[in-house]
mmCIF file of N, CA, C and O in Angstrom:
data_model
loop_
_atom_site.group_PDB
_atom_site.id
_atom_site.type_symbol
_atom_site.label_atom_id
_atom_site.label_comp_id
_atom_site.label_asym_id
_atom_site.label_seq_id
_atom_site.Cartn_x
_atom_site.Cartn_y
_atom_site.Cartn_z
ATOM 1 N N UNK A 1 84.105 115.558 14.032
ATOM 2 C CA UNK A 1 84.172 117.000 13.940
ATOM 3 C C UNK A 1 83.790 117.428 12.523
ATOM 4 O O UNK A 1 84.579 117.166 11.615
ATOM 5 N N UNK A 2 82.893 117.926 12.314
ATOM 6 C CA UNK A 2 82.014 118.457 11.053
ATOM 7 C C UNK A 2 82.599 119.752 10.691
ATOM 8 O O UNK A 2 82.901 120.075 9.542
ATOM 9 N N UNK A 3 82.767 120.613 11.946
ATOM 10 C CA UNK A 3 82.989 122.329 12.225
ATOM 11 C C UNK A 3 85.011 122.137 11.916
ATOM 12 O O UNK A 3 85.871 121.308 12.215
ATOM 13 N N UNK A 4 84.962 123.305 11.256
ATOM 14 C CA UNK A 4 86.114 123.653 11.100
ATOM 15 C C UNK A 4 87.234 123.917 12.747
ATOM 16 O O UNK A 4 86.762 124.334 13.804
ATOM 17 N N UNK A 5 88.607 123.573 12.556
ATOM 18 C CA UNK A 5 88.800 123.572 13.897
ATOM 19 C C UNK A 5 90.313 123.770 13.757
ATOM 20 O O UNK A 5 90.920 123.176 12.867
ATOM 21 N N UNK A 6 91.095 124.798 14.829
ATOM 22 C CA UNK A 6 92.224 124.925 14.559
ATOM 23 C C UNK A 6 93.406 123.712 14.666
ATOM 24 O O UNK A 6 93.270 122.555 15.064
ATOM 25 N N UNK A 7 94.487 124.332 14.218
ATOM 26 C CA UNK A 7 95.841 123.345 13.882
ATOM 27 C C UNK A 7 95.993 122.891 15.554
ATOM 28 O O UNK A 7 96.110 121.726 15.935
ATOM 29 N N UNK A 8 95.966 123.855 16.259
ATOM 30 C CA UNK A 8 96.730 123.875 17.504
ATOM 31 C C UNK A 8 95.742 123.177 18.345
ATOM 32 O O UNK A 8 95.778 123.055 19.570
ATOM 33 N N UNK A 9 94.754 122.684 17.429
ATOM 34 C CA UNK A 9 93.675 121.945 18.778
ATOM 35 C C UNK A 9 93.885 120.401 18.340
ATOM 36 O O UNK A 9 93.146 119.646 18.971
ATOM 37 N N UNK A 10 94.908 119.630 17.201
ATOM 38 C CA UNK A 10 94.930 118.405 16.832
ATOM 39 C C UNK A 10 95.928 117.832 17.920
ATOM 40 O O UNK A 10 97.056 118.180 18.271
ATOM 41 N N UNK A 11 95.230 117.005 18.245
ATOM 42 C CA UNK A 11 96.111 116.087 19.892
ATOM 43 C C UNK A 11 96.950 115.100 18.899
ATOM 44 O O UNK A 11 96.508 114.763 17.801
ATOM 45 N N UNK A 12 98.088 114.718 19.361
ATOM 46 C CA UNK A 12 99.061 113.265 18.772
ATOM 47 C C UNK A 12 98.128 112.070 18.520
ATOM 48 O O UNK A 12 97.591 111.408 19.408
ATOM 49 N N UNK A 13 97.977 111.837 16.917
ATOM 50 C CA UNK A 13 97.898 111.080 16.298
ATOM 51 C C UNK A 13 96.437 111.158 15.643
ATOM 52 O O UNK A 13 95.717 110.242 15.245
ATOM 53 N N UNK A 14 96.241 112.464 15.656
ATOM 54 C CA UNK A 14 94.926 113.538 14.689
ATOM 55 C C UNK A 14 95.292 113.583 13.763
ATOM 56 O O UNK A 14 96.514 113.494 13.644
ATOM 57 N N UNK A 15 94.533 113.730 12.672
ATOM 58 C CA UNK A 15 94.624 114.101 11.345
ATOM 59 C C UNK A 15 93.907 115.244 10.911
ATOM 60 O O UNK A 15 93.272 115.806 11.805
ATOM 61 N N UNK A 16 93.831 115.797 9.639
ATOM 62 C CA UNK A 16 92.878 117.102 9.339
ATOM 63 C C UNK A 16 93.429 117.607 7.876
ATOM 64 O O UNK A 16 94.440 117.080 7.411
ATOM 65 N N UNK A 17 92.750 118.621 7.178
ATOM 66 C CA UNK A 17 93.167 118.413 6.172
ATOM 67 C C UNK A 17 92.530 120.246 6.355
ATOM 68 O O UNK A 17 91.366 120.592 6.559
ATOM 69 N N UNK A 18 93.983 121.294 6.163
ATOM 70 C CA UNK A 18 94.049 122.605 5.691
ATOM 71 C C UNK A 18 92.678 123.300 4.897
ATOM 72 O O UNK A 18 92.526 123.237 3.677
ATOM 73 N N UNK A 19 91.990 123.782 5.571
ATOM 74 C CA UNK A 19 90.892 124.611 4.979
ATOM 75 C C UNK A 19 91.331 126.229 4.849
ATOM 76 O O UNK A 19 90.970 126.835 3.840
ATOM 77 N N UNK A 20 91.882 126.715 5.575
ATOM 78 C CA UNK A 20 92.360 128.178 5.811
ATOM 79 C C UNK A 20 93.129 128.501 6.371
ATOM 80 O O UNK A 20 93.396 127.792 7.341
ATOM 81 N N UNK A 21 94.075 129.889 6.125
ATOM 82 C CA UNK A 21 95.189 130.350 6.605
ATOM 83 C C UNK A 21 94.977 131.727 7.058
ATOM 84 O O UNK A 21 95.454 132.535 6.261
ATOM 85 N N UNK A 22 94.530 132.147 7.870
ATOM 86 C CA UNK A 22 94.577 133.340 8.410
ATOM 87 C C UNK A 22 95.225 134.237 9.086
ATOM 88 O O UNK A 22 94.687 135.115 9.760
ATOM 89 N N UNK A 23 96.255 134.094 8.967
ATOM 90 C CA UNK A 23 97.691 134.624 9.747
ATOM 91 C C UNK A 23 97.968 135.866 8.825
ATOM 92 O O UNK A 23 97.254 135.979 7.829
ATOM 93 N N UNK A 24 98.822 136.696 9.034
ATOM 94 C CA UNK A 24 99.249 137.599 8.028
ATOM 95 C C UNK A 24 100.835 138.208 8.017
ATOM 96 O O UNK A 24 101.101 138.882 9.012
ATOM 97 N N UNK A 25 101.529 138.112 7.380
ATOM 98 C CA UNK A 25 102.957 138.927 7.282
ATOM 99 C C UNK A 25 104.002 137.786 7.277
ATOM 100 O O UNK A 25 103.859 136.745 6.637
ATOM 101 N N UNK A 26 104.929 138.048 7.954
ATOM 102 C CA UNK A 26 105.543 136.928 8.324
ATOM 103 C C UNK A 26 105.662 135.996 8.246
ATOM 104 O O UNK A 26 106.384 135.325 7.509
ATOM 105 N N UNK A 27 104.543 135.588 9.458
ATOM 106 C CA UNK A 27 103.841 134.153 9.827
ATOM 107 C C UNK A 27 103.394 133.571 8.697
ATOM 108 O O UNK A 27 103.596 132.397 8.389
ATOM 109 N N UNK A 28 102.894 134.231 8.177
ATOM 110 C CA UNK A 28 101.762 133.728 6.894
ATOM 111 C C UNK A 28 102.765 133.093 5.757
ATOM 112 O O UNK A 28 102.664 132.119 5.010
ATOM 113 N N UNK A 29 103.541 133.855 5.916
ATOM 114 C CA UNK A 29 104.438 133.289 4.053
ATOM 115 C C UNK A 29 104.997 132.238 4.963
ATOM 116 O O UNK A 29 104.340 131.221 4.738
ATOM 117 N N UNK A 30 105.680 132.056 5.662
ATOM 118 C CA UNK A 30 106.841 131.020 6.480
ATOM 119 C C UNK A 30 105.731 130.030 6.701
ATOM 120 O O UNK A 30 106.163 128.892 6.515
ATOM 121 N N UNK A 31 104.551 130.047 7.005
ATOM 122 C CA UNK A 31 103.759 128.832 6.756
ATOM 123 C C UNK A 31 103.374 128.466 5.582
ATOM 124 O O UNK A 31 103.323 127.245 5.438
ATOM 125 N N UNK A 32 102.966 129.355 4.321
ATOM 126 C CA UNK A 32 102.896 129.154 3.340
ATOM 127 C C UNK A 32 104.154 128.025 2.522
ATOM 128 O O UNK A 32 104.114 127.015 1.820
ATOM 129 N N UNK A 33 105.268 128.969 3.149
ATOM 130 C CA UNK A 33 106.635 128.235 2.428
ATOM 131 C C UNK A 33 106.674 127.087 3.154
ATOM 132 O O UNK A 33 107.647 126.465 2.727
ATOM 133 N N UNK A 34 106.051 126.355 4.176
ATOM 134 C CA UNK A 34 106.562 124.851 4.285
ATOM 135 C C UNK A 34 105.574 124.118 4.428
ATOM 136 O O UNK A 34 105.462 123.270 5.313
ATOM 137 N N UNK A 35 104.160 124.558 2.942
ATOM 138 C CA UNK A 35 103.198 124.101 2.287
ATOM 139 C C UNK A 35 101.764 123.790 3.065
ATOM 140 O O UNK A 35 100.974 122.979 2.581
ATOM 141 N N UNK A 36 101.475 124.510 4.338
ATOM 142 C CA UNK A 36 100.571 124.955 4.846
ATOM 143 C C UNK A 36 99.064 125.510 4.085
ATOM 144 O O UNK A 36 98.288 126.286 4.643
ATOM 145 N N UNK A 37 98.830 124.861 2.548
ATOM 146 C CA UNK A 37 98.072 125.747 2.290
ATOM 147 C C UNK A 37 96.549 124.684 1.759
ATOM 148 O O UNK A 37 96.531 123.454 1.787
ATOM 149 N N UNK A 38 95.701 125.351 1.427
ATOM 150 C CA UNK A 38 94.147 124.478 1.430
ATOM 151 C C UNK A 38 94.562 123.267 0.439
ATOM 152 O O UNK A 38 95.230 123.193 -0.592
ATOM 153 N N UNK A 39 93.809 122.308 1.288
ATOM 154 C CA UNK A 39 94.303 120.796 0.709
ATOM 155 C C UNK A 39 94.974 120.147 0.872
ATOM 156 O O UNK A 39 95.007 119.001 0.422
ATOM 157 N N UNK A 40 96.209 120.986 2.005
ATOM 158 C CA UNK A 40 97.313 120.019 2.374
ATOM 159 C C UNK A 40 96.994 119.188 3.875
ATOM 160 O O UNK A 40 96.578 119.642 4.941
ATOM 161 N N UNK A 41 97.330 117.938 3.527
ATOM 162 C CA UNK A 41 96.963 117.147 4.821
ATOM 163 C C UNK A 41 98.070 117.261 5.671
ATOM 164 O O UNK A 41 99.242 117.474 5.363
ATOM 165 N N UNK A 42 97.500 117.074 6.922
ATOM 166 C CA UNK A 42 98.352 117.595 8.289
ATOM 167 C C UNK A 42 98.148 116.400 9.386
ATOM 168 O O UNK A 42 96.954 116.194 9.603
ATOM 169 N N UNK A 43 99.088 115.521 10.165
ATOM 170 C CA UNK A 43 99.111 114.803 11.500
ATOM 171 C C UNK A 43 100.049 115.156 12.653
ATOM 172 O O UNK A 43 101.271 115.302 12.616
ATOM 173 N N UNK A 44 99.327 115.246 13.543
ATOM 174 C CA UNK A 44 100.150 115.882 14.803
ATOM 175 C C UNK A 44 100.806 114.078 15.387
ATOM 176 O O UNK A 44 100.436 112.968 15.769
ATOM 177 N N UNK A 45 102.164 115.033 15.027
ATOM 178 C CA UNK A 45 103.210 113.413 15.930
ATOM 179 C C UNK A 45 103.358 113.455 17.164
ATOM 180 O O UNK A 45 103.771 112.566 17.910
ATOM 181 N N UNK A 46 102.960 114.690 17.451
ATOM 182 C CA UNK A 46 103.424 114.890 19.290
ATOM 183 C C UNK A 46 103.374 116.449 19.583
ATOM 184 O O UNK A 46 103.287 117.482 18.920
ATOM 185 N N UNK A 47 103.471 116.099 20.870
ATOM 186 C CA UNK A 47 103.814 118.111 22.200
ATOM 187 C C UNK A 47 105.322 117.775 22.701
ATOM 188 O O UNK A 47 106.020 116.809 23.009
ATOM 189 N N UNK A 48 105.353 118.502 22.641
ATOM 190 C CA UNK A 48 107.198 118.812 23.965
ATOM 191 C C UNK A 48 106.005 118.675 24.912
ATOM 192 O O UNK A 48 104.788 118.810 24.785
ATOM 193 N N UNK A 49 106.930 118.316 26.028
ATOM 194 C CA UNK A 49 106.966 117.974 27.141
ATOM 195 C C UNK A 49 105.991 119.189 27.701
ATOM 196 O O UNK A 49 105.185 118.673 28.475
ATOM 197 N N UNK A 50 105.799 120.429 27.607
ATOM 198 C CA UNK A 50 105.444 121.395 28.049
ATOM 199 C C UNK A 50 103.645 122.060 27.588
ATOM 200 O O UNK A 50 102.842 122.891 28.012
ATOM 201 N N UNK A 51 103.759 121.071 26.502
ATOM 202 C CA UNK A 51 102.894 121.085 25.376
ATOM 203 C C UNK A 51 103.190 122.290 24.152
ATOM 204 O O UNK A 51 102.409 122.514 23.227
ATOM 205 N N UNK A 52 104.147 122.809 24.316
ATOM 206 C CA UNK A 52 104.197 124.043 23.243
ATOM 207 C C UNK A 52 105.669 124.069 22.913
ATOM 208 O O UNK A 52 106.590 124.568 23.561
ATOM 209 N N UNK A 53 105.687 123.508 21.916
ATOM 210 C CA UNK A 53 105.357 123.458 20.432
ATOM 211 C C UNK A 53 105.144 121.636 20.165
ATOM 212 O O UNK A 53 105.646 120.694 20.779
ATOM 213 N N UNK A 54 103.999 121.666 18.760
ATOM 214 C CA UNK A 54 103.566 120.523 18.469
ATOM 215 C C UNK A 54 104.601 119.995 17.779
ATOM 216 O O UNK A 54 105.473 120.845 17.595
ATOM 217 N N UNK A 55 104.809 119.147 17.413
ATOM 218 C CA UNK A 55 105.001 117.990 15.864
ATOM 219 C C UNK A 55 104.425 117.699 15.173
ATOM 220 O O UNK A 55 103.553 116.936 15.590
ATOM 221 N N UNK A 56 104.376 117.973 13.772
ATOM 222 C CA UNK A 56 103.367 118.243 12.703
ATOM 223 C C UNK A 56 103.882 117.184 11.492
ATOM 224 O O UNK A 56 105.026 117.363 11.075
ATOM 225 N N UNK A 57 103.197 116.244 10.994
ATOM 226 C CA UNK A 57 103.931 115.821 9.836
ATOM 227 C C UNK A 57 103.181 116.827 8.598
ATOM 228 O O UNK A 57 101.980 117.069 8.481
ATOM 229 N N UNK A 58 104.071 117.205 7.924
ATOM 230 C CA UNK A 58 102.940 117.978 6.764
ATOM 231 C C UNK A 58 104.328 118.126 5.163
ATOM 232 O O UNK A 58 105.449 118.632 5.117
ATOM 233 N N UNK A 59 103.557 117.472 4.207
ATOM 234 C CA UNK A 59 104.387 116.965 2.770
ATOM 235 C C UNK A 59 105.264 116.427 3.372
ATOM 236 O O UNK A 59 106.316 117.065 3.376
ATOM 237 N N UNK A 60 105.272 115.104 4.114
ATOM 238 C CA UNK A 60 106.764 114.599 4.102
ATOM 239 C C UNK A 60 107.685 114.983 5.761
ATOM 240 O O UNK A 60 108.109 114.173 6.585
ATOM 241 N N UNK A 61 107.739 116.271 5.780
ATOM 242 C CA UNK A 61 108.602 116.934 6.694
ATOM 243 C C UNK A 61 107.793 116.624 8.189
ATOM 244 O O UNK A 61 106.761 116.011 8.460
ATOM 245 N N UNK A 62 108.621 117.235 8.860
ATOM 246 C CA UNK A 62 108.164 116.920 10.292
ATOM 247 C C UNK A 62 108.663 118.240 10.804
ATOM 248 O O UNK A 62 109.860 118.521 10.856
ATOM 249 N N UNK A 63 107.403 119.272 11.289
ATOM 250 C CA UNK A 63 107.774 120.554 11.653
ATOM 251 C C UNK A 63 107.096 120.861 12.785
ATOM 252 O O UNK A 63 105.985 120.453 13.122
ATOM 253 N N UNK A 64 107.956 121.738 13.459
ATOM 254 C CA UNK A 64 107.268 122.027 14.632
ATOM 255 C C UNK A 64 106.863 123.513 14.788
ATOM 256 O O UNK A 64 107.605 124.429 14.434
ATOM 257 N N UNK A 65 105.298 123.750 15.497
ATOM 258 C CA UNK A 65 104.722 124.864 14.837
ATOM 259 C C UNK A 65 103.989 125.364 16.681
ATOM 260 O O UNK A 65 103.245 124.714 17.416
ATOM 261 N N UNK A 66 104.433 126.336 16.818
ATOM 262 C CA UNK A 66 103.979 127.094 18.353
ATOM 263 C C UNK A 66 102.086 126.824 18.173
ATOM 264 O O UNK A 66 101.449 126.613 17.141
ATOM 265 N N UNK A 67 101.587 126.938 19.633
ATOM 266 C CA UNK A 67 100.063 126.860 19.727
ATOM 267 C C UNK A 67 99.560 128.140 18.914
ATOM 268 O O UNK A 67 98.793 128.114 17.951
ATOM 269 N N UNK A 68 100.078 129.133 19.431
ATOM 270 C CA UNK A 68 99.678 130.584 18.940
ATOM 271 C C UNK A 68 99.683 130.653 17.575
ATOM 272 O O UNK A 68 98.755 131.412 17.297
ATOM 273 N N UNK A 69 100.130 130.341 16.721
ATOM 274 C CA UNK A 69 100.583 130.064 15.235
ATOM 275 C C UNK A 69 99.549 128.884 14.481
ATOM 276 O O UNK A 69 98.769 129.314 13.631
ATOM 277 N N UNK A 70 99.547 127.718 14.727
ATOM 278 C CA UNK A 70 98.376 126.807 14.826
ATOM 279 C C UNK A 70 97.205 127.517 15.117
ATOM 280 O O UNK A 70 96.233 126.894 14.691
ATOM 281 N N UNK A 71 96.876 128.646 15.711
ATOM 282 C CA UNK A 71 95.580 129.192 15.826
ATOM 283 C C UNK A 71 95.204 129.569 14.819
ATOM 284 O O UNK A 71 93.994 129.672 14.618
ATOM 285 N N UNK A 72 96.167 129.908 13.827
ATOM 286 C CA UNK A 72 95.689 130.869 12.577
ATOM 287 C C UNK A 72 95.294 130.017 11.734
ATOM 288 O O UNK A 72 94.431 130.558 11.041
ATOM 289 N N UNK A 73 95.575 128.296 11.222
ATOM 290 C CA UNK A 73 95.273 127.503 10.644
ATOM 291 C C UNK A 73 93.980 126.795 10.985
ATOM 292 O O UNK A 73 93.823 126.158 12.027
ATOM 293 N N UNK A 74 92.981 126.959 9.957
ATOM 294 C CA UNK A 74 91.695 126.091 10.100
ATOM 295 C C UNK A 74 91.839 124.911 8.938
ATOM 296 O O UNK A 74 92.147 124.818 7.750
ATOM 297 N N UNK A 75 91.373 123.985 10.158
ATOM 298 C CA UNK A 75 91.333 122.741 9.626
ATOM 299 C C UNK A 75 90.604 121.483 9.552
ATOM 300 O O UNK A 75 90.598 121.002 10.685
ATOM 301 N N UNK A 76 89.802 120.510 8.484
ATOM 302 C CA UNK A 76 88.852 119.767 8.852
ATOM 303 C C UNK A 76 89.052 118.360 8.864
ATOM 304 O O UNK A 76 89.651 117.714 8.004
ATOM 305 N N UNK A 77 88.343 117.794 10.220
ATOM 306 C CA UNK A 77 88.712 116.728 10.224
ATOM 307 C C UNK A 77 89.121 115.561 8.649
ATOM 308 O O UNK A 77 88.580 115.833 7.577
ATOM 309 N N UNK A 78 89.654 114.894 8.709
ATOM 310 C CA UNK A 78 89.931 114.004 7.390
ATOM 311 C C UNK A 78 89.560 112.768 7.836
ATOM 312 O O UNK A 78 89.633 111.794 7.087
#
């Protein structure tokens, strides 16, 4: 994957590395605050059962982040 591509499209055991944040208000700082931002590397650990919400390892932590929300994050393969 060359093309930039959202958070919410990395399947369990993808990698990618934060190009953009396009979300706004809210959303935006609360991803900001748990270091969502260009340069930070990102691996999806897993889906619930339902597929929504992922498992994200990102600095360390292990967070879980809705599909809709992951849309706003562009990200390139690593």
């Amino acid at each position: 994957m060359d093309h930039p591509f959202c958070l919410s499209d990395l399947r369990p055991g993808q990698r990618g590395t934060v190009e953009a944040l396009h979300s706004v208000g809210a959303m935006r700082r609360r991803l900001l605050d748990i270091g969502l931002i260009e340069g930070t590397n990102v691996e999806c650990l897993g889906r619930s059962p339902g597929g929504d919400p992922a498992a994200f390892l990102i600095r360390g932590a292990v967070i879980a982040i809705r599909s809709s929300d992951g849309r706003d994050v562009l990200l390139r393969e690593r």
